[in-house]
Amino acid sequence: MLKRLYQAPAYQTSTLPDSYWVGSAAPLPDCDKMPDDGTVTADVVIIGGGYTGLSAALELAENGVDVAVFDAGRSGWGASGRNGGFCCMGGSGKSYAQLAKQFGDDQTRHFAKLQRAAIDLVGSRLEEWNVDADRHSDGEVILAHKANRVKELREEAAENAHFTGIETEFLTKDQLRERGLYARETHAGLHVKQGFGLHPLKYLAGLHRTCTTKGVRIFEQATIEDLQDTGDGYILTCKNVRISAKKVIVATNGYSAENLPDWIGGRLMPVFSGILVTRPMSNSELADQGWTSDLMAFDSRILLHYFRKLPDNRFMFGGRGGITATPTAFDAAKRHLLSHFHRMFPAWQDVEITHHWNGLACLSQSFRPYVGRVPGHRDVWTGLAWHGNGVALGSVAGKMLGQQILGIKGPDDVGAIMGTPPDRFPLARFRRIGRSLAYRYYGLRDEFA
């Protein structure tokens, strides 16, 4: 039996979330039908049909490998179809300076280089596959939510210059107003000129379609329940079906089971992130608030908010918080998120909210992503823990997993930051309680420190 960190509603796979993305994208085509019994064979089996799993499948299939993907829901049911559509830098809960203290400047620059390549990869895919994913935004802007956070923006600008080479522009409070980037309790901004916004499910659909044209078999509503090493391959089970493979990729990220494989248990801390979307607003309504820009944005809170104006003048607003998967907890999280939205954008108090949903972002014990072989296993591989930035990083990580299996790339190409496995959380069975206490502390710091 699969061991899960959260209550059952977090893993309800029978339907797609009631999100704006699902409502505004064409349905994915039907996939391969899972047999009622018997055996399915493949060279490589991939568990998880999101950005990472499908990117790995595509890389392998394009190099002649027989690949089968199994998803417990529909492709994009998890974080790949629930996220905010920020294709941007990120992927670690640590700053570049903190990473450099542990891994050195060269490895930190390599990590930044991979992130930039990840953004370029998604952009080139959209262009090559002729996917209209509502792309917009010249990078993103970080907003200081308190006066004492302005210094941190200048420090971040210096870190970006030193480690990434990305152009940044510091914006005063008045300049933010002039550029249509006004949110209440904002004291300055830093425009990081790398990345773009997109419709995450339209991108996923393009990736899904390209995989199927390359011969990838994709089985949906197919929960892998067990994984056994036979000595010369692997046997996986899904209800009454045996699945035989030479190699396995686990690409389930924040929706991973604690025991598939056992190594994952206690190393990840999936946390809920909620998103709401308004009805389309008129240009005058946007101007009343002072937010007319299409730049992606997030603020300097530890429990950050992330938001952007969508191409049809809807406004998307998201935020972290919540480590309980019950209807009561989800309702409370929605009210909390809505109160913060109205606090930051008071002119939109009466604007209708048409959609609200949540999903799991995935943190690791090390606050770093991991891409590589699962320790203790011959040929089980994984890519996970994107720290809320999986659109770009999950895509390139999947490609790199495929390249590692093919022998095209090795650990040096991944680098030490993403290639070092995370440790287990101390007192891992109590980590949800610890995260709850941390959230209360972070909330107080965001408000008063």
GROMACS .gro file of N, CA, C and O in nm, residues 207-295:
model
  356
  207LEU      N    1   0.357   1.939  -2.498
  207LEU     CA    2   0.456   1.837  -2.463
  207LEU      C    3   0.395   1.697  -2.474
  207LEU      O    4   0.457   1.604  -2.528
  208HIS      N    5   0.274   1.683  -2.426
  208HIS     CA    6   0.201   1.556  -2.433
  208HIS      C    7   0.182   1.513  -2.579
  208HIS      O    8   0.209   1.397  -2.614
  209ARG      N    9   0.138   1.605  -2.662
  209ARG     CA   10   0.113   1.574  -2.803
  209ARG      C   11   0.243   1.533  -2.874
  209ARG      O   12   0.245   1.436  -2.952
  210THR      N   13   0.351   1.603  -2.845
  210THR     CA   14   0.477   1.571  -2.910
  210THR      C   15   0.528   1.434  -2.866
  210THR      O   16   0.583   1.359  -2.947
  211CYS      N   17   0.510   1.400  -2.740
  211CYS     CA   18   0.550   1.268  -2.692
  211CYS      C   19   0.475   1.158  -2.767
  211CYS      O   20   0.535   1.058  -2.810
  212THR      N   21   0.345   1.173  -2.784
  212THR     CA   22   0.268   1.068  -2.850
  212THR      C   23   0.307   1.054  -2.997
  212THR      O   24   0.310   0.942  -3.050
  213THR      N   25   0.341   1.165  -3.063
  213THR     CA   26   0.384   1.155  -3.202
  213THR      C   27   0.519   1.084  -3.215
  213THR      O   28   0.550   1.030  -3.321
  214LYS      N   29   0.598   1.084  -3.107
  214LYS     CA   30   0.728   1.016  -3.108
  214LYS      C   31   0.717   0.871  -3.060
  214LYS      O   32   0.818   0.802  -3.045
  215GLY      N   33   0.595   0.826  -3.034
  215GLY     CA   34   0.575   0.686  -2.999
  215GLY      C   35   0.569   0.656  -2.851
  215GLY      O   36   0.566   0.538  -2.812
  216VAL      N   37   0.568   0.758  -2.766
  216VAL     CA   38   0.557   0.735  -2.622
  216VAL      C   39   0.416   0.686  -2.590
  216VAL      O   40   0.318   0.748  -2.631
  217ARG      N   41   0.406   0.577  -2.515
  217ARG     CA   42   0.277   0.530  -2.467
  217ARG      C   43   0.249   0.597  -2.332
  217ARG      O   44   0.335   0.596  -2.244
  218ILE      N   45   0.132   0.656  -2.320
  218ILE     CA   46   0.094   0.727  -2.198
  218ILE      C   47  -0.033   0.664  -2.143
  218ILE      O   48  -0.138   0.667  -2.209
  219PHE      N   49  -0.023   0.606  -2.025
  219PHE     CA   50  -0.137   0.544  -1.959
  219PHE      C   51  -0.181   0.633  -1.844
  219PHE      O   52  -0.100   0.669  -1.758
  220GLU      N   53  -0.309   0.669  -1.842
  220GLU     CA   54  -0.363   0.757  -1.738
  220GLU      C   55  -0.459   0.681  -1.647
  220GLU      O   56  -0.502   0.571  -1.681
  221GLN      N   57  -0.490   0.742  -1.531
  221GLN     CA   58  -0.568   0.674  -1.428
  221GLN      C   59  -0.503   0.539  -1.397
  221GLN      O   60  -0.568   0.437  -1.380
  222ALA      N   61  -0.370   0.540  -1.389
  222ALA     CA   62  -0.292   0.418  -1.372
  222ALA      C   63  -0.192   0.439  -1.259
  222ALA      O   64  -0.079   0.484  -1.281
  223THR      N   65  -0.235   0.408  -1.138
  223THR     CA   66  -0.150   0.427  -1.020
  223THR      C   67  -0.055   0.309  -1.004
  223THR      O   68  -0.097   0.194  -0.994
  224ILE      N   69   0.075   0.338  -1.004
  224ILE     CA   70   0.175   0.235  -0.978
  224ILE      C   71   0.177   0.210  -0.827
  224ILE      O   72   0.199   0.301  -0.748
  225GLU      N   73   0.154   0.085  -0.790
  225GLU     CA   74   0.138   0.051  -0.649
  225GLU      C   75   0.260  -0.016  -0.588
  225GLU      O   76   0.275  -0.020  -0.465
  226ASP      N   77   0.349  -0.069  -0.672
  226ASP     CA   78   0.464  -0.141  -0.619
  226ASP      C   79   0.576  -0.140  -0.722
  226ASP      O   80   0.550  -0.132  -0.844
  227LEU      N   81   0.697  -0.150  -0.674
  227LEU     CA   82   0.816  -0.150  -0.759
  227LEU      C   83   0.916  -0.249  -0.700
  227LEU      O   84   0.959  -0.235  -0.586
  228GLN      N   85   0.951  -0.352  -0.779
  228GLN     CA   86   1.041  -0.455  -0.732
  228GLN      C   87   1.158  -0.473  -0.829
  228GLN      O   88   1.139  -0.474  -0.951
  229ASP      N   89   1.278  -0.486  -0.773
  229ASP     CA   90   1.399  -0.510  -0.850
  229ASP      C   91   1.414  -0.661  -0.870
  229ASP      O   92   1.421  -0.736  -0.773
  230THR      N   93   1.420  -0.705  -0.995
  230THR     CA   94   1.434  -0.848  -1.023
  230THR      C   95   1.578  -0.892  -1.040
  230THR      O   96   1.606  -1.010  -1.059
  231GLY      N   97   1.672  -0.798  -1.035
  231GLY     CA   98   1.812  -0.829  -1.057
  231GLY      C   99   1.859  -0.793  -1.195
  231GLY      O  100   1.975  -0.753  -1.213
  232ASP      N  101   1.774  -0.807  -1.295
  232ASP     CA  102   1.809  -0.765  -1.431
  232ASP      C  103   1.705  -0.670  -1.489
  232ASP      O  104   1.703  -0.643  -1.609
  233GLY      N  105   1.617  -0.620  -1.405
  233GLY     CA  106   1.514  -0.527  -1.447
  233GLY      C  107   1.419  -0.500  -1.333
  233GLY      O  108   1.452  -0.525  -1.216
  234TYR      N  109   1.301  -0.449  -1.365
  234TYR     CA  110   1.205  -0.410  -1.262
  234TYR      C  111   1.066  -0.457  -1.300
  234TYR      O  112   1.029  -0.458  -1.418
  235ILE      N  113   0.990  -0.496  -1.198
  235ILE     CA  114   0.849  -0.529  -1.214
  235ILE      C  115   0.769  -0.429  -1.132
  235ILE      O  116   0.791  -0.413  -1.011
  236LEU      N  117   0.677  -0.361  -1.197
  236LEU     CA  118   0.587  -0.268  -1.131
  236LEU      C  119   0.446  -0.325  -1.141
  236LEU      O  120   0.416  -0.402  -1.233
  237THR      N  121   0.361  -0.287  -1.049
  237THR     CA  122   0.223  -0.335  -1.053
  237THR      C  123   0.125  -0.220  -1.051
  237THR      O  124   0.148  -0.118  -0.985
  238CYS      N  125   0.018  -0.238  -1.127
  238CYS     CA  126  -0.095  -0.144  -1.131
  238CYS      C  127  -0.221  -0.228  -1.135
  238CYS      O  128  -0.254  -0.286  -1.240
  239LYS      N  129  -0.285  -0.243  -1.020
  239LYS     CA  130  -0.401  -0.332  -1.006
  239LYS      C  131  -0.361  -0.473  -1.049
  239LYS      O  132  -0.272  -0.532  -0.989
  240ASN      N  133  -0.421  -0.526  -1.156
  240ASN     CA  134  -0.390  -0.663  -1.197
  240ASN      C  135  -0.289  -0.669  -1.310
  240ASN      O  136  -0.269  -0.776  -1.370
  241VAL      N  137  -0.225  -0.559  -1.339
  241VAL     CA  138  -0.130  -0.552  -1.450
  241VAL      C  139   0.013  -0.553  -1.398
  241VAL      O  140   0.047  -0.478  -1.305
  242ARG      N  141   0.096  -0.637  -1.457
  242ARG     CA  142   0.240  -0.638  -1.431
  242ARG      C  143   0.308  -0.555  -1.539
  242ARG      O  144   0.276  -0.568  -1.658
  243ILE      N  145   0.401  -0.473  -1.498
  243ILE     CA  146   0.472  -0.387  -1.592
  243ILE      C  147   0.621  -0.419  -1.580
  243ILE      O  148   0.679  -0.408  -1.472
  244SER      N  149   0.681  -0.458  -1.690
  244SER     CA  150   0.821  -0.500  -1.691
  244SER      C  151   0.905  -0.392  -1.761
  244SER      O  152   0.870  -0.345  -1.869
  245ALA      N  153   1.014  -0.354  -1.696
  245ALA     CA  154   1.100  -0.249  -1.751
  245ALA      C  155   1.245  -0.275  -1.714
  245ALA      O  156   1.276  -0.338  -1.612
  246LYS      N  157   1.335  -0.224  -1.796
  246LYS     CA  158   1.478  -0.231  -1.765
  246LYS      C  159   1.520  -0.119  -1.672
  246LYS      O  160   1.609  -0.134  -1.589
  247LYS      N  161   1.456  -0.002  -1.687
  247LYS     CA  162   1.488   0.115  -1.606
  247LYS      C  163   1.359   0.186  -1.569
  247LYS      O  164   1.259   0.175  -1.640
  248VAL      N  165   1.364   0.264  -1.460
  248VAL     CA  166   1.247   0.333  -1.409
  248VAL      C  167   1.284   0.476  -1.373
  248VAL      O  168   1.391   0.501  -1.317
  249ILE      N  169   1.195   0.570  -1.407
  249ILE     CA  170   1.208   0.709  -1.362
  249ILE      C  171   1.087   0.742  -1.275
  249ILE      O  172   0.973   0.721  -1.317
  250VAL      N  173   1.113   0.792  -1.157
  250VAL     CA  174   1.006   0.839  -1.068
  250VAL      C  175   1.000   0.991  -1.080
  250VAL      O  176   1.094   1.061  -1.041
  251ALA      N  177   0.890   1.041  -1.136
  251ALA     CA  178   0.876   1.185  -1.163
  251ALA      C  179   0.745   1.236  -1.104
  251ALA      O  180   0.664   1.298  -1.172
  252THR      N  181   0.726   1.208  -0.975
  252THR     CA  182   0.600   1.243  -0.909
  252THR      C  183   0.613   1.363  -0.815
  252THR      O  184   0.512   1.409  -0.760
  253ASN      N  185   0.734   1.412  -0.792
  253ASN     CA  186   0.758   1.537  -0.720
  253ASN      C  187   0.678   1.544  -0.590
  253ASN      O  188   0.685   1.454  -0.507
  254GLY      N  189   0.600   1.649  -0.568
  254GLY     CA  190   0.528   1.666  -0.443
  254GLY      C  191   0.416   1.567  -0.420
  254GLY      O  192   0.364   1.556  -0.309
  255TYR      N  193   0.379   1.493  -0.525
  255TYR     CA  194   0.274   1.392  -0.513
  255TYR      C  195   0.333   1.252  -0.496
  255TYR      O  196   0.263   1.152  -0.511
  256SER      N  197   0.462   1.245  -0.464
  256SER     CA  198   0.527   1.116  -0.444
  256SER      C  199   0.474   1.045  -0.321
  256SER      O  200   0.438   1.107  -0.221
  257ALA      N  201   0.470   0.912  -0.329
  257ALA     CA  202   0.442   0.830  -0.212
  257ALA      C  203   0.571   0.818  -0.131
  257ALA      O  204   0.682   0.822  -0.186
  258GLU      N  205   0.556   0.801  -0.002
  258GLU     CA  206   0.672   0.790   0.087
  258GLU      C  207   0.749   0.660   0.066
  258GLU      O  208   0.865   0.650   0.107
  259ASN      N  209   0.689   0.562   0.000
  259ASN     CA  210   0.753   0.431  -0.013
  259ASN      C  211   0.762   0.382  -0.157
  259ASN      O  212   0.765   0.262  -0.183
  260LEU      N  213   0.766   0.474  -0.253
  260LEU     CA  214   0.783   0.433  -0.393
  260LEU      C  215   0.887   0.521  -0.461
  260LEU      O  216   0.853   0.619  -0.529
  261PRO      N  217   1.017   0.486  -0.445
  261PRO     CA  218   1.072   0.383  -0.357
  261PRO      C  219   1.088   0.435  -0.214
  261PRO      O  220   1.066   0.553  -0.187
  262ASP      N  221   1.132   0.344  -0.123
  262ASP     CA  222   1.143   0.381   0.018
  262ASP      C  223   1.237   0.498   0.042
  262ASP      O  224   1.221   0.572   0.138
  263TRP      N  225   1.337   0.515  -0.043
  263TRP     CA  226   1.435   0.622  -0.026
  263TRP      C  227   1.369   0.759  -0.016
  263TRP      O  228   1.416   0.848   0.056
  264ILE      N  229   1.259   0.779  -0.086
  264ILE     CA  230   1.193   0.911  -0.088
  264ILE      C  231   1.140   0.949   0.050
  264ILE      O  232   1.137   1.066   0.086
  265GLY      N  233   1.099   0.850   0.129
  265GLY     CA  234   1.035   0.877   0.256
  265GLY      C  235   1.116   0.969   0.346
  265GLY      O  236   1.232   0.943   0.375
  266GLY      N  237   1.053   1.078   0.389
  266GLY     CA  238   1.116   1.170   0.483
  266GLY      C  239   1.210   1.272   0.423
  266GLY      O  240   1.267   1.354   0.495
  267ARG      N  241   1.227   1.271   0.291
  267ARG     CA  242   1.321   1.365   0.227
  267ARG      C  243   1.251   1.485   0.163
  267ARG      O  244   1.317   1.584   0.129
  268LEU      N  245   1.120   1.475   0.144
  268LEU     CA  246   1.046   1.582   0.078
  268LEU      C  247   0.946   1.643   0.175
  268LEU      O  248   0.893   1.577   0.263
  269MET      N  249   0.917   1.772   0.153
  269MET     CA  250   0.814   1.841   0.231
  269MET      C  251   0.721   1.911   0.132
  269MET      O  252   0.739   2.029   0.100
  270PRO      N  253   0.623   1.837   0.078
  270PRO     CA  254   0.524   1.903  -0.009
  270PRO      C  255   0.441   2.000   0.074
  270PRO      O  256   0.400   1.969   0.186
  271VAL      N  257   0.416   2.119   0.018
  271VAL     CA  258   0.337   2.220   0.088
  271VAL      C  259   0.232   2.274  -0.008
  271VAL      O  260   0.256   2.287  -0.128
  272PHE      N  261   0.116   2.307   0.046
  272PHE     CA  262   0.007   2.355  -0.039
  272PHE      C  263   0.030   2.500  -0.081
  272PHE      O  264   0.077   2.583  -0.003
  273SER      N  265  -0.004   2.524  -0.206
  273SER     CA  266  -0.003   2.659  -0.260
  273SER      C  267  -0.137   2.680  -0.328
  273SER      O  268  -0.182   2.593  -0.405
  274GLY      N  269  -0.202   2.791  -0.298
  274GLY     CA  270  -0.334   2.818  -0.354
  274GLY      C  271  -0.329   2.929  -0.457
  274GLY      O  272  -0.245   3.019  -0.449
  275ILE      N  273  -0.420   2.925  -0.552
  275ILE     CA  274  -0.428   3.026  -0.657
  275ILE      C  275  -0.573   3.065  -0.678
  275ILE      O  276  -0.662   2.979  -0.680
  276LEU      N  277  -0.597   3.195  -0.693
  276LEU     CA  278  -0.729   3.243  -0.733
  276LEU      C  279  -0.714   3.328  -0.859
  276LEU      O  280  -0.608   3.386  -0.886
  277VAL      N  281  -0.821   3.331  -0.938
  277VAL     CA  282  -0.823   3.407  -1.063
  277VAL      C  283  -0.952   3.487  -1.068
  277VAL      O  284  -1.061   3.435  -1.038
  278THR      N  285  -0.943   3.613  -1.107
  278THR     CA  286  -1.060   3.700  -1.116
  278THR      C  287  -1.126   3.689  -1.253
  278THR      O  288  -1.071   3.629  -1.346
  279ARG      N  289  -1.240   3.749  -1.264
  279ARG     CA  290  -1.301   3.768  -1.396
  279ARG      C  291  -1.215   3.866  -1.475
  279ARG      O  292  -1.132   3.938  -1.419
  280PRO      N  293  -1.233   3.872  -1.608
  280PRO     CA  294  -1.162   3.976  -1.685
  280PRO      C  295  -1.203   4.114  -1.638
  280PRO      O  296  -1.321   4.142  -1.614
  281MET      N  297  -1.105   4.201  -1.623
  281MET     CA  298  -1.132   4.339  -1.580
  281MET      C  299  -1.113   4.436  -1.695
  281MET      O  300  -1.036   4.410  -1.789
  282SER      N  301  -1.182   4.548  -1.687
  282SER     CA  302  -1.164   4.652  -1.788
  282SER      C  303  -1.033   4.725  -1.763
  282SER      O  304  -0.974   4.718  -1.654
  283ASN      N  305  -0.987   4.796  -1.864
  283ASN     CA  306  -0.863   4.874  -1.848
  283ASN      C  307  -0.877   4.979  -1.738
  283ASN      O  308  -0.782   5.007  -1.666
  284SER      N  309  -0.997   5.034  -1.724
  284SER     CA  310  -1.018   5.135  -1.621
  284SER      C  311  -1.014   5.072  -1.482
  284SER      O  312  -0.963   5.134  -1.386
  285GLU      N  313  -1.064   4.950  -1.467
  285GLU     CA  314  -1.057   4.882  -1.338
  285GLU      C  315  -0.912   4.853  -1.300
  285GLU      O  316  -0.872   4.868  -1.184
  286LEU      N  317  -0.834   4.812  -1.398
  286LEU     CA  318  -0.692   4.788  -1.372
  286LEU      C  319  -0.623   4.918  -1.333
  286LEU      O  320  -0.543   4.922  -1.238
  287ALA      N  321  -0.655   5.026  -1.404
  287ALA     CA  322  -0.593   5.155  -1.375
  287ALA      C  323  -0.635   5.208  -1.238
  287ALA      O  324  -0.555   5.275  -1.170
  288ASP      N  325  -0.757   5.179  -1.194
  288ASP     CA  326  -0.802   5.224  -1.062
  288ASP      C  327  -0.711   5.169  -0.952
  288ASP      O  328  -0.682   5.238  -0.854
  289GLN      N  329  -0.665   5.046  -0.969
  289GLN     CA  330  -0.574   4.988  -0.871
  289GLN      C  331  -0.431   5.034  -0.895
  289GLN      O  332  -0.351   5.044  -0.802
  290GLY      N  333  -0.396   5.059  -1.021
  290GLY     CA  334  -0.259   5.096  -1.053
  290GLY      C  335  -0.175   4.981  -1.103
  290GLY      O  336  -0.054   4.993  -1.115
  291TRP      N  337  -0.240   4.865  -1.131
  291TRP     CA  338  -0.165   4.751  -1.185
  291TRP      C  339  -0.213   4.725  -1.327
  291TRP      O  340  -0.316   4.662  -1.350
  292THR      N  341  -0.136   4.771  -1.424
  292THR     CA  342  -0.169   4.752  -1.564
  292THR      C  343  -0.063   4.672  -1.639
  292THR      O  344  -0.082   4.634  -1.754
  293SER      N  345   0.050   4.645  -1.574
  293SER     CA  346   0.161   4.572  -1.636
  293SER      C  347   0.129   4.424  -1.648
  293SER      O  348   0.051   4.368  -1.571
  294ASP      N  349   0.194   4.359  -1.746
  294ASP     CA  350   0.180   4.214  -1.757
  294ASP      C  351   0.302   4.141  -1.701
  294ASP      O  352   0.319   4.021  -1.724
  295LEU      N  353   0.387   4.211  -1.626
  295LEU     CA  354   0.503   4.147  -1.566
  295LEU      C  355   0.460   4.047  -1.458
  295LEU      O  356   0.372   4.076  -1.377
   0.00000   0.00000   0.00000
